[in-house]
Coordinates of C-alpha atoms in Angstrom, one line a residue:
Chain A
X1 CA 69.0 11.9 -0.1
X2 CA 65.8 12.9 1.7
X3 CA 62.8 13.3 0.1
X4 CA 61.1 16.6 1.5
X5 CA 58.2 17.4 -0.8
X6 CA 55.7 15.8 -3.3
X7 CA 57.1 15.8 -6.8
X8 CA 56.6 14.2 -10.2
X9 CA 58.2 13.5 -13.4
X10 CA 57.0 12.0 -16.8
X11 CA 53.8 12.0 -18.8
X12 CA 50.9 9.6 -19.2
X13 CA 51.5 9.4 -22.9
X14 CA 52.1 5.9 -24.5
X15 CA 55.7 4.6 -24.1
X16 CA 56.4 7.1 -21.4
X17 CA 56.0 6.8 -17.6
X18 CA 54.5 9.2 -14.8
X19 CA 56.3 9.0 -11.6
X20 CA 55.3 10.6 -8.3
X21 CA 57.3 10.9 -5.3
X22 CA 56.3 11.8 -1.5
X23 CA 57.9 12.0 1.9
X24 CA 57.2 8.9 3.8
X25 CA 58.9 6.7 6.6
X26 CA 60.3 3.7 4.8
X27 CA 60.0 2.8 1.0
X28 CA 56.8 2.1 -0.7
X29 CA 56.3 1.4 -4.3
X30 CA 53.2 1.4 -6.0
X31 CA 53.4 0.3 -9.7
X32 CA 50.5 0.4 -12.4
X33 CA 51.5 -0.7 -15.8
X34 CA 50.3 -1.8 -19.2
X35 CA 52.9 -4.3 -19.4
X36 CA 52.6 -5.4 -15.7
X37 CA 52.4 -9.1 -16.6
X38 CA 55.3 -8.8 -19.3
X39 CA 57.7 -6.8 -17.3
X40 CA 56.3 -5.8 -13.9
X41 CA 59.1 -7.3 -11.9
X42 CA 61.9 -5.5 -14.1
X43 CA 60.2 -2.3 -13.7
X44 CA 60.0 -2.6 -10.0
X45 CA 63.7 -3.6 -9.7
X46 CA 64.7 -0.7 -12.0
X47 CA 62.9 1.6 -9.6
X48 CA 64.4 0.2 -6.4
X49 CA 67.7 0.5 -8.1
X50 CA 67.3 4.1 -9.0
X51 CA 66.2 4.8 -5.4
X52 CA 69.1 3.0 -3.9
X53 CA 71.6 4.6 -6.0
X54 CA 70.4 8.1 -5.2
X55 CA 70.4 7.1 -1.2
X56 CA 66.5 7.4 -1.0
X57 CA 65.6 5.1 1.8
X58 CA 62.2 6.9 2.9
X59 CA 59.5 7.7 0.2
X60 CA 56.2 6.8 -1.0
X61 CA 56.7 6.1 -5.0
X62 CA 53.9 5.9 -7.4
X63 CA 54.6 4.6 -11.1
X64 CA 52.0 5.0 -13.8
X65 CA 53.8 3.2 -16.6
X66 CA 52.4 3.3 -20.2
X67 CA 54.9 0.9 -21.6
X68 CA 58.0 3.0 -21.2
X69 CA 61.6 1.5 -21.9
X70 CA 63.7 0.9 -18.8
X71 CA 65.9 3.8 -19.6
X72 CA 62.8 6.1 -19.7
X73 CA 61.5 4.7 -16.3
X74 CA 65.2 5.3 -14.7
X75 CA 65.3 8.8 -16.1
X76 CA 61.9 9.5 -14.8
X77 CA 62.4 8.3 -11.3
X78 CA 65.9 10.1 -11.3
X79 CA 64.2 13.4 -12.0
X80 CA 61.5 12.9 -9.5
X81 CA 63.8 12.1 -6.9
X82 CA 65.8 15.3 -7.7
X83 CA 62.6 17.4 -7.8
X84 CA 61.5 16.3 -4.3
X85 CA 64.9 16.2 -2.5
X86 CA 65.9 18.6 0.2
X87 CA 68.6 21.5 -0.4
X88 CA 71.9 20.2 0.6
Chain B
X1 CA 2.7 -2.8 -54.9
X2 CA 4.3 -1.0 -52.2
X3 CA 7.4 -2.1 -50.3
X4 CA 7.4 0.9 -47.9
X5 CA 7.1 -0.2 -44.5
X6 CA 6.3 2.4 -41.8
X7 CA 8.7 1.1 -39.1
X8 CA 11.4 -1.3 -38.3
X9 CA 9.0 -2.9 -35.7
X10 CA 6.6 -3.7 -38.7
X11 CA 9.3 -5.0 -41.0
X12 CA 10.8 -7.3 -38.1
X13 CA 7.3 -9.2 -38.1
X14 CA 6.6 -8.9 -41.8
X15 CA 10.1 -10.4 -42.7
X16 CA 8.9 -13.6 -40.7
X17 CA 12.0 -13.4 -38.2
X18 CA 11.9 -16.3 -35.6
X19 CA 13.8 -17.7 -32.7
X20 CA 17.2 -19.0 -34.0
X21 CA 17.4 -17.2 -37.2
X22 CA 20.4 -15.3 -38.8
X23 CA 20.2 -11.6 -39.4
X24 CA 23.1 -9.7 -41.4
X25 CA 24.4 -6.2 -41.4
X26 CA 27.1 -4.4 -43.3
X27 CA 29.7 -2.0 -41.6
X28 CA 30.1 1.0 -44.2
X29 CA 28.4 3.4 -41.5
X30 CA 31.4 2.2 -39.2
X31 CA 31.3 3.8 -35.8
X32 CA 28.5 6.1 -36.8
X33 CA 25.9 3.3 -37.6
X34 CA 22.5 3.3 -35.8
X35 CA 21.1 0.6 -37.9
X36 CA 22.3 -2.7 -36.4
X37 CA 21.4 -1.0 -32.9
X38 CA 18.0 -0.1 -33.9
X39 CA 17.0 -3.5 -35.5
X40 CA 18.5 -5.4 -32.7
X41 CA 16.5 -3.7 -30.1
X42 CA 13.4 -4.1 -31.8
X43 CA 14.1 -7.7 -32.0
X44 CA 14.8 -7.9 -28.3
X45 CA 11.7 -6.1 -27.4
X46 CA 9.6 -8.5 -29.7
X47 CA 10.9 -11.2 -27.5
X48 CA 13.0 -13.1 -30.0
X49 CA 15.8 -15.5 -28.9
X50 CA 18.8 -17.2 -29.9
X51 CA 19.4 -15.0 -33.1
X52 CA 22.7 -15.2 -34.9
X53 CA 24.1 -11.7 -36.0
X54 CA 26.3 -11.9 -39.1
X55 CA 28.1 -8.6 -39.6
X56 CA 31.0 -7.6 -42.0
X57 CA 32.3 -5.9 -39.0
X58 CA 31.4 -4.6 -35.4
X59 CA 32.3 -1.1 -34.0
X60 CA 32.2 -0.2 -30.5
X61 CA 29.0 1.9 -31.4
X62 CA 27.4 -1.7 -31.1
X63 CA 28.1 -2.4 -27.6
X64 CA 24.4 -2.6 -26.9
X65 CA 24.9 -6.0 -28.5
X66 CA 26.6 -7.1 -25.1
X67 CA 23.0 -6.7 -23.2
X68 CA 21.3 -8.8 -26.1
X69 CA 24.0 -11.5 -25.5
X70 CA 23.4 -11.5 -21.8
X71 CA 19.7 -11.6 -22.3
X72 CA 19.9 -14.7 -24.5
X73 CA 18.6 -12.5 -27.6
X74 CA 21.8 -13.1 -29.5
X75 CA 23.7 -16.3 -29.1
X76 CA 26.0 -16.3 -32.2
X77 CA 28.2 -13.7 -33.9
X78 CA 29.8 -13.9 -37.1
X79 CA 32.0 -10.9 -38.0
X80 CA 35.3 -10.0 -40.1
X81 CA 36.4 -7.4 -37.5
X82 CA 35.4 -6.8 -33.9
X83 CA 36.5 -3.4 -32.3
X84 CA 38.3 -3.4 -28.8
X85 CA 35.4 -2.7 -26.6
X86 CA 33.0 -5.4 -27.9
X87 CA 36.1 -7.7 -28.3
X88 CA 37.2 -7.5 -24.6
X89 CA 33.8 -8.6 -23.5
X90 CA 34.0 -11.6 -25.8
X91 CA 37.6 -12.4 -24.6
X92 CA 36.2 -12.4 -21.1
X93 CA 33.9 -15.1 -22.1
X94 CA 30.6 -13.4 -22.4
X95 CA 29.3 -15.9 -25.1
X96 CA 28.6 -19.5 -24.9
X97 CA 29.4 -20.2 -28.6
X98 CA 32.6 -19.1 -30.0
X99 CA 32.4 -16.2 -32.2
X100 CA 33.2 -16.9 -35.9
X101 CA 36.0 -14.5 -37.6
X102 CA 35.9 -14.6 -41.5
X103 CA 37.9 -12.4 -44.1
X104 CA 36.3 -9.9 -46.2
X105 CA 36.5 -12.5 -49.1
X106 CA 35.7 -15.7 -46.9
X107 CA 32.5 -14.0 -45.7
X108 CA 30.7 -13.2 -49.1
X109 CA 32.2 -16.6 -50.3
X110 CA 30.5 -18.6 -47.6
X111 CA 27.1 -16.6 -48.1
X112 CA 27.2 -17.2 -51.7
X113 CA 28.1 -21.1 -51.4
X114 CA 25.1 -21.3 -49.0
X115 CA 27.4 -22.2 -46.1
X116 CA 26.3 -19.3 -43.7
X117 CA 22.5 -18.8 -44.9
X118 CA 21.0 -15.3 -43.9
X119 CA 17.4 -15.2 -43.2
X120 CA 17.0 -11.4 -43.1
X121 CA 19.5 -8.9 -44.4
X122 CA 19.4 -5.4 -43.3
X123 CA 21.0 -2.8 -45.5
X124 CA 21.6 0.6 -44.4
X125 CA 21.3 2.9 -47.2
X126 CA 22.0 6.5 -47.5
X127 CA 19.8 7.0 -50.2
X128 CA 17.0 4.5 -51.5
X129 CA 13.8 4.8 -53.7
X130 CA 10.5 3.5 -52.8
X131 CA 11.3 0.1 -54.6
X132 CA 14.7 -0.4 -52.7
X133 CA 17.1 0.7 -55.3
X134 CA 19.7 2.1 -53.1
X135 CA 23.2 3.8 -53.0
X136 CA 25.7 4.9 -50.4
X137 CA 27.0 7.9 -52.6
X138 CA 24.1 10.3 -51.9
X139 CA 22.2 11.7 -48.9
X140 CA 22.8 13.3 -45.5
X141 CA 24.5 9.9 -44.2
X142 CA 26.6 9.1 -47.4
X143 CA 29.5 6.7 -46.9
X144 CA 30.3 6.0 -50.5
X145 CA 30.7 2.3 -51.6
X146 CA 28.1 -0.4 -50.3
X147 CA 30.5 -3.3 -51.3
X148 CA 30.0 -5.4 -48.3
X149 CA 26.6 -5.5 -48.5
X150 CA 26.1 -7.0 -52.1
X151 CA 26.2 -10.7 -50.9
X152 CA 23.7 -10.1 -48.2
X153 CA 21.4 -8.3 -50.7
X154 CA 21.9 -10.9 -53.4
X155 CA 21.5 -14.2 -51.1
X156 CA 19.6 -13.3 -48.0
X157 CA 16.0 -14.8 -47.9
X158 CA 14.6 -11.5 -47.0
X159 CA 16.1 -8.2 -47.7
X160 CA 15.2 -4.9 -45.9
X161 CA 16.6 -1.6 -47.0
X162 CA 16.6 1.1 -44.2
X163 CA 17.3 4.6 -45.4
X164 CA 17.0 8.2 -43.9
X165 CA 16.8 9.6 -47.5
X166 CA 13.8 8.1 -49.4
X167 CA 13.4 9.4 -52.7
X168 CA 11.1 8.9 -55.7
X169 CA 11.2 5.9 -58.0
X170 CA 13.6 5.4 -59.8
X171 CA 16.6 6.8 -58.2
X172 CA 19.6 7.2 -60.7
X173 CA 23.0 5.6 -60.2
X174 CA 22.0 3.0 -57.8
X175 CA 24.4 0.4 -56.4
X176 CA 22.1 -2.4 -55.1
X177 CA 18.8 -2.9 -57.0
X178 CA 15.4 -3.3 -56.3
X179 CA 15.0 -7.0 -57.6
X180 CA 16.9 -8.0 -54.6
X181 CA 14.8 -6.1 -52.2
X182 CA 11.7 -7.0 -50.1
X183 CA 11.1 -4.1 -47.9
X184 CA 12.1 -0.3 -47.6
X185 CA 11.9 1.3 -44.3
X186 CA 12.3 5.2 -43.8
X187 CA 13.9 6.3 -40.6
X188 CA 15.0 9.7 -39.1
X189 CA 18.6 8.7 -39.4
X190 CA 20.8 5.7 -40.0
X191 CA 23.9 7.0 -38.6
X192 CA 26.0 10.0 -37.3
X193 CA 27.7 11.2 -40.1
X194 CA 30.8 12.4 -37.8
X195 CA 31.4 8.6 -37.0
X196 CA 30.8 7.4 -40.6
X197 CA 33.7 9.1 -42.5
X198 CA 36.3 11.0 -40.8
X199 CA 37.6 14.4 -42.2
X200 CA 41.1 14.2 -43.6
X201 CA 43.1 11.2 -42.2
X202 CA 46.7 12.6 -41.5
X203 CA 49.8 10.9 -42.6
X204 CA 52.3 10.5 -39.7
X205 CA 54.6 13.0 -38.6
X206 CA 56.1 10.5 -36.2
X207 CA 59.9 10.2 -37.2
X208 CA 60.0 6.3 -36.5
X209 CA 56.7 6.2 -38.9
X210 CA 58.4 8.2 -41.6
X211 CA 61.5 6.0 -41.5
X212 CA 59.2 2.9 -41.9
X213 CA 57.1 4.6 -44.6
X214 CA 60.3 5.5 -46.6
X215 CA 61.8 2.0 -46.4
X216 CA 58.4 0.8 -47.5
X217 CA 58.5 2.9 -50.8
X218 CA 62.0 1.9 -51.3
X219 CA 61.0 -1.9 -51.1
X220 CA 58.4 -1.2 -53.8
X221 CA 60.4 0.9 -55.9
X222 CA 63.3 -2.0 -56.0
X223 CA 60.8 -5.0 -56.0
X224 CA 60.6 -5.1 -59.8
X225 CA 56.9 -4.4 -59.6
X226 CA 56.9 -0.6 -59.9
X227 CA 56.1 -0.2 -63.6
X228 CA 53.3 1.0 -65.9
X229 CA 50.4 -1.1 -65.1
X230 CA 51.3 -1.2 -61.1
X231 CA 48.6 -2.1 -58.7
X232 CA 48.5 -1.3 -54.9
X233 CA 46.4 -1.4 -51.8
X234 CA 47.2 0.3 -48.4
X235 CA 45.5 0.7 -45.2
X236 CA 44.3 4.0 -43.5
X237 CA 47.2 3.7 -40.7
X238 CA 49.5 6.9 -40.5
X239 CA 52.5 5.1 -41.7
X240 CA 51.0 3.3 -44.5
X241 CA 49.6 6.5 -45.7
X242 CA 53.0 8.0 -45.3
X243 CA 54.4 5.2 -47.4
X244 CA 51.7 6.0 -50.3
X245 CA 52.8 9.6 -50.1
X246 CA 56.4 8.6 -50.6
X247 CA 55.3 6.1 -53.4
X248 CA 53.4 8.7 -55.1
X249 CA 56.5 10.9 -55.3
X250 CA 58.5 8.1 -56.8
X251 CA 55.6 7.3 -59.4
X252 CA 55.3 11.1 -60.5
X253 CA 59.1 11.5 -60.7
X254 CA 59.6 8.4 -62.9
X255 CA 56.3 9.1 -64.9
X256 CA 54.7 5.8 -64.0
X257 CA 51.1 5.1 -64.4
X258 CA 49.6 2.4 -62.4
X259 CA 46.4 0.5 -63.2
X260 CA 44.6 0.6 -60.0
X261 CA 44.4 1.5 -56.2
X262 CA 42.2 -0.6 -54.1
X263 CA 40.6 -1.2 -50.8
X264 CA 39.2 1.0 -48.0
X265 CA 39.7 4.0 -50.0
X266 CA 41.1 7.1 -48.4
X267 CA 42.0 10.8 -49.8
X268 CA 45.5 9.9 -50.4
X269 CA 44.6 7.2 -52.9
X270 CA 42.1 9.7 -54.6
X271 CA 45.2 12.0 -54.9
X272 CA 47.1 9.6 -56.4
X273 CA 44.2 8.9 -59.2
X274 CA 44.0 12.5 -59.6
X275 CA 47.8 13.0 -60.1
X276 CA 47.7 10.3 -62.8
X277 CA 49.4 7.5 -60.7
X278 CA 46.4 5.1 -61.3
X279 CA 43.9 4.7 -64.2
X280 CA 41.2 3.8 -61.8
X281 CA 40.2 3.0 -58.0
X282 CA 38.5 -0.1 -56.8
X283 CA 36.5 0.6 -53.8
X284 CA 34.8 -1.7 -51.5
X285 CA 34.6 1.1 -48.7
X286 CA 35.1 4.6 -48.1
X287 CA 37.4 5.9 -45.3
X288 CA 36.8 9.7 -45.5
X289 CA 34.8 12.5 -47.1
X290 CA 37.3 12.9 -50.1
X291 CA 37.0 9.3 -50.9
X292 CA 32.8 9.8 -50.9
X293 CA 33.1 12.8 -53.0
X294 CA 35.2 11.2 -55.5
X295 CA 33.2 7.8 -55.8
X296 CA 30.2 10.2 -56.3
X297 CA 31.6 12.3 -59.3
X298 CA 34.7 10.5 -60.8
X299 CA 33.8 7.6 -63.2
X300 CA 37.2 6.3 -62.8
X301 CA 36.4 5.6 -59.1
X302 CA 34.5 2.4 -59.3
X303 CA 32.3 0.6 -56.4
X304 CA 33.1 -3.3 -56.2
X305 CA 31.2 -5.9 -54.2
X306 CA 33.2 -7.7 -51.6
X307 CA 32.9 -10.8 -53.8
X308 CA 34.8 -9.1 -56.6
X309 CA 37.3 -7.4 -54.1
X310 CA 38.3 -10.7 -52.3
X311 CA 36.0 -13.9 -52.5
X312 CA 38.0 -16.8 -53.1
X313 CA 35.2 -18.6 -54.7
X314 CA 34.5 -16.0 -57.3
X315 CA 35.5 -16.6 -60.8
X316 CA 38.2 -13.8 -60.3
X317 CA 38.8 -11.6 -57.5
X318 CA 40.7 -8.2 -57.9
X319 CA 43.1 -9.2 -55.1
X320 CA 44.4 -11.8 -57.6
X321 CA 45.5 -8.8 -59.7
X322 CA 47.2 -6.9 -57.0
X323 CA 50.8 -6.4 -57.1
X324 CA 51.6 -4.6 -53.8
X325 CA 49.5 -4.5 -50.6
X326 CA 50.9 -2.7 -47.4
X327 CA 49.3 -3.9 -44.2
X328 CA 49.8 -3.8 -40.6
X329 CA 50.2 -6.1 -37.6
X330 CA 50.0 -6.4 -33.7
X331 CA 52.6 -9.3 -33.7
X332 CA 54.5 -11.1 -36.3
X333 CA 56.4 -14.3 -35.4
X334 CA 59.6 -15.5 -36.8
X335 CA 57.6 -17.9 -39.4
X336 CA 56.2 -14.6 -40.6
X337 CA 52.6 -15.4 -39.3
X338 CA 50.8 -12.5 -38.5
X339 CA 48.2 -11.6 -35.6
X340 CA 45.7 -8.7 -36.1
X341 CA 43.0 -10.3 -34.1
X342 CA 44.2 -9.7 -30.5
X343 CA 46.3 -7.1 -28.6
X344 CA 49.5 -8.1 -26.5
X345 CA 47.4 -9.0 -23.8
X346 CA 45.1 -11.4 -25.8
X347 CA 42.1 -9.5 -26.0
X348 CA 40.3 -9.2 -29.3
X349 CA 40.6 -5.6 -30.9
X350 CA 40.3 -6.4 -34.6
X351 CA 40.2 -8.8 -37.3
X352 CA 41.4 -9.7 -40.6
X353 CA 39.1 -7.7 -42.6
X354 CA 40.9 -7.8 -45.9
X355 CA 44.3 -8.5 -44.4
X356 CA 44.4 -12.4 -45.4
X357 CA 42.7 -11.8 -48.8
X358 CA 45.0 -9.2 -50.1
X359 CA 48.3 -11.0 -48.5
X360 CA 47.1 -14.1 -50.4
X361 CA 46.5 -12.3 -53.8
X362 CA 49.2 -9.7 -53.8
X363 CA 52.7 -10.4 -55.6
X364 CA 54.3 -8.7 -52.6
X365 CA 52.5 -8.3 -49.4
X366 CA 54.4 -6.2 -47.0
X367 CA 53.7 -5.7 -43.1
X368 CA 55.0 -2.3 -41.8
X369 CA 55.1 -2.0 -38.0
X370 CA 57.4 -0.5 -35.4
X371 CA 60.1 -2.9 -33.8
X372 CA 58.0 -2.4 -30.4
X373 CA 55.1 -0.6 -29.2
X374 CA 54.8 0.3 -25.7
X375 CA 57.8 -1.6 -24.6
X376 CA 56.4 -5.0 -26.5
X377 CA 58.4 -6.2 -29.3
X378 CA 56.4 -7.1 -32.5
X379 CA 58.4 -9.9 -33.6
X380 CA 57.6 -12.9 -31.3
X381 CA 58.4 -16.8 -31.5
X382 CA 54.8 -17.4 -32.1
X383 CA 51.7 -15.1 -32.7
X384 CA 49.0 -15.4 -30.1
X385 CA 46.8 -15.9 -33.2
X386 CA 47.5 -16.7 -36.7
X387 CA 45.4 -14.0 -38.7
X388 CA 47.3 -14.3 -41.8
X389 CA 49.6 -17.4 -42.4
X390 CA 53.4 -16.6 -42.8
X391 CA 53.5 -18.2 -46.3
X392 CA 51.4 -15.2 -47.6
X393 CA 53.7 -12.6 -46.1
X394 CA 56.8 -11.4 -48.1
X395 CA 58.3 -8.5 -46.2
X396 CA 58.4 -6.9 -42.8
X397 CA 59.5 -3.4 -42.6
X398 CA 60.3 -1.9 -39.3
X399 CA 62.6 1.4 -38.3
X400 CA 65.5 -1.0 -37.3
X401 CA 65.6 -3.0 -40.5
X402 CA 63.6 -5.0 -43.3
X403 CA 63.1 -8.7 -42.9
X404 CA 62.4 -10.6 -46.1
X405 CA 60.7 -14.0 -45.9
X406 CA 63.5 -16.5 -46.8
X407 CA 61.2 -17.9 -49.6
X408 CA 61.9 -14.9 -51.6
X409 CA 65.4 -15.3 -52.6
X410 CA 65.3 -13.1 -55.6
X411 CA 63.9 -10.3 -53.7
X412 CA 66.2 -10.4 -50.9
X413 CA 68.9 -10.1 -53.4
X414 CA 67.4 -7.2 -55.1
X415 CA 66.7 -5.2 -52.1
X416 CA 70.3 -6.0 -50.7
X417 CA 71.7 -4.7 -54.0
X418 CA 69.7 -1.4 -53.6
X419 CA 71.6 -1.0 -50.3
X420 CA 68.2 -1.3 -48.1
X421 CA 69.0 -2.4 -44.6
X422 CA 68.2 -6.1 -44.7
X423 CA 68.2 -8.2 -41.6
X424 CA 67.2 -11.9 -40.8
X425 CA 63.9 -11.6 -38.8
X426 CA 65.6 -13.6 -35.8
X427 CA 68.0 -11.0 -35.6
X428 CA 65.4 -8.4 -35.6
X429 CA 63.9 -10.2 -32.8
X430 CA 67.0 -10.1 -30.7
X431 CA 67.9 -6.5 -31.6
X432 CA 64.5 -5.5 -30.6
X433 CA 64.6 -7.4 -27.3
X434 CA 67.9 -5.7 -26.4
X435 CA 66.1 -2.5 -26.1
X436 CA 62.8 -3.7 -24.6
X437 CA 63.6 -6.6 -22.5
X438 CA 62.3 -10.2 -23.1
X439 CA 58.6 -9.9 -22.0
X440 CA 57.3 -12.7 -19.9
X441 CA 54.7 -15.3 -21.6
X442 CA 51.1 -14.5 -20.8
X443 CA 48.9 -17.3 -19.2
X444 CA 46.4 -18.6 -21.7
X445 CA 42.7 -19.3 -21.0
X446 CA 41.3 -22.7 -21.2
X447 CA 38.1 -21.9 -23.2
X448 CA 37.7 -21.0 -26.9
X449 CA 35.9 -17.6 -27.3
X450 CA 36.6 -17.3 -31.0
X451 CA 37.4 -19.3 -34.2
X452 CA 39.5 -17.8 -37.1
X453 CA 38.2 -19.4 -40.3
X454 CA 40.9 -18.8 -43.1
X455 CA 39.9 -17.3 -46.6
X456 CA 39.2 -20.8 -48.0
X457 CA 36.8 -22.1 -45.1
X458 CA 39.7 -23.9 -42.9
X459 CA 39.9 -23.3 -39.4
X460 CA 43.0 -21.4 -38.9
X461 CA 43.3 -20.8 -35.4
X462 CA 41.3 -20.3 -32.3
X463 CA 41.4 -17.5 -29.7
X464 CA 41.3 -18.3 -26.0
X465 CA 39.6 -16.4 -23.3
X466 CA 41.4 -14.0 -21.1
X467 CA 41.7 -15.3 -17.6

């Protein structure tokens, strides 16, 4: 799946995450989280997995996490991908 | 004779403040307080150094203290509670000497026993007369009770009353009396009323909070304690207030008249008093306008000192007559130890206040907390800081079940028989981590930034810097 436009999903509320996705060459993931030290690796791999599952190979993704559960992060990332993908 | 002094500048000199001395403050003006900052600024500008500040609590309005710490004006801090802004700087290691945390009962106990002598106490008084009789119930900066200031007023070497509402002698209905007061200083404003008391504190509408509150009320209803003469304290958090509301409904329905409600008093406890749920309120601090109005007008609503509220060395303290207290927690471990001093990253953001005192005194001490906040589980193997020992905690109420401290065999049976969702605290921890994942442990600092002194004067725990 190709990301053709900037898109976002989620909110900055506590226990949610805000995701921005943009067209790019290659994958770039930027993570900012209130639970970086406790769950940073888990969040990063959840995001990578969602990108892989949706066949996204080129994108710049920014995650601002306010302590969202992993299911929430996955849902927000998937929504951002669907909003940013090209018509096909 | 006249006790009225023109300015804080003059009174700092008159009171004989010198390098290395201890000054004290009380926190009824909360985040609207001007007095601590005004006094400390004057102390700094007179070139005094090495001052020890003993405050019943510190709020973020007091962040100018950081500058006085950096400049060597302030080198020691004792408090029962320190808000997150100041707490963060302390956790980063701004002070050489560790901060001393006490409880709301331990602080006056140590003052009365002479373990923490105060050279000059500054009393922020919403109304005072020219001889120093004063009260928090009247005036433009009214805050209600002055409970935490009594020990300071009675035992400091010098006592300064600072007021923005000076009235002719003698004022009626004073709390702190002239025989303890050396000087009275009129100022333009002692605080910002918006930060002193809130409007109406709202009960939670969050469904998770409501489930917890309803469980909490059911635990009380089936504890065997809810009968005529029942006494109760709760904090001002949204879920605690919702629990009080559910409890009120049960008491009204069953026609139960309790003896007293206590604590930091909110409008919800005033409602319970007016509805006949209690015969009286014992008030060490008012949280909102309705509480201030009530303590001013209703003789059943009584101001009490911190010694009477919670001191372990008073001949008796009201916490010892308490049936049920509802308390909060940032963390609780599988031994039921509770942390209310630090946040999940180890930064200071609170303190015991009356937590340990009421937990020790009450027949049933209940912690009400969600299973997790922002993905971080509340139940841990070991709390970062033991604010209140697990031996004083009876029940943990969450939305995912109620964990009873195993020492309470009979209570566990009663609550199970009532059909309440009882879980083992270890199971609750596992259940939570299945939802959140297991958090990685944080690296601990290597320097002690605060000592947590238990209510009986023991060194209960220490808090390390955050690297």
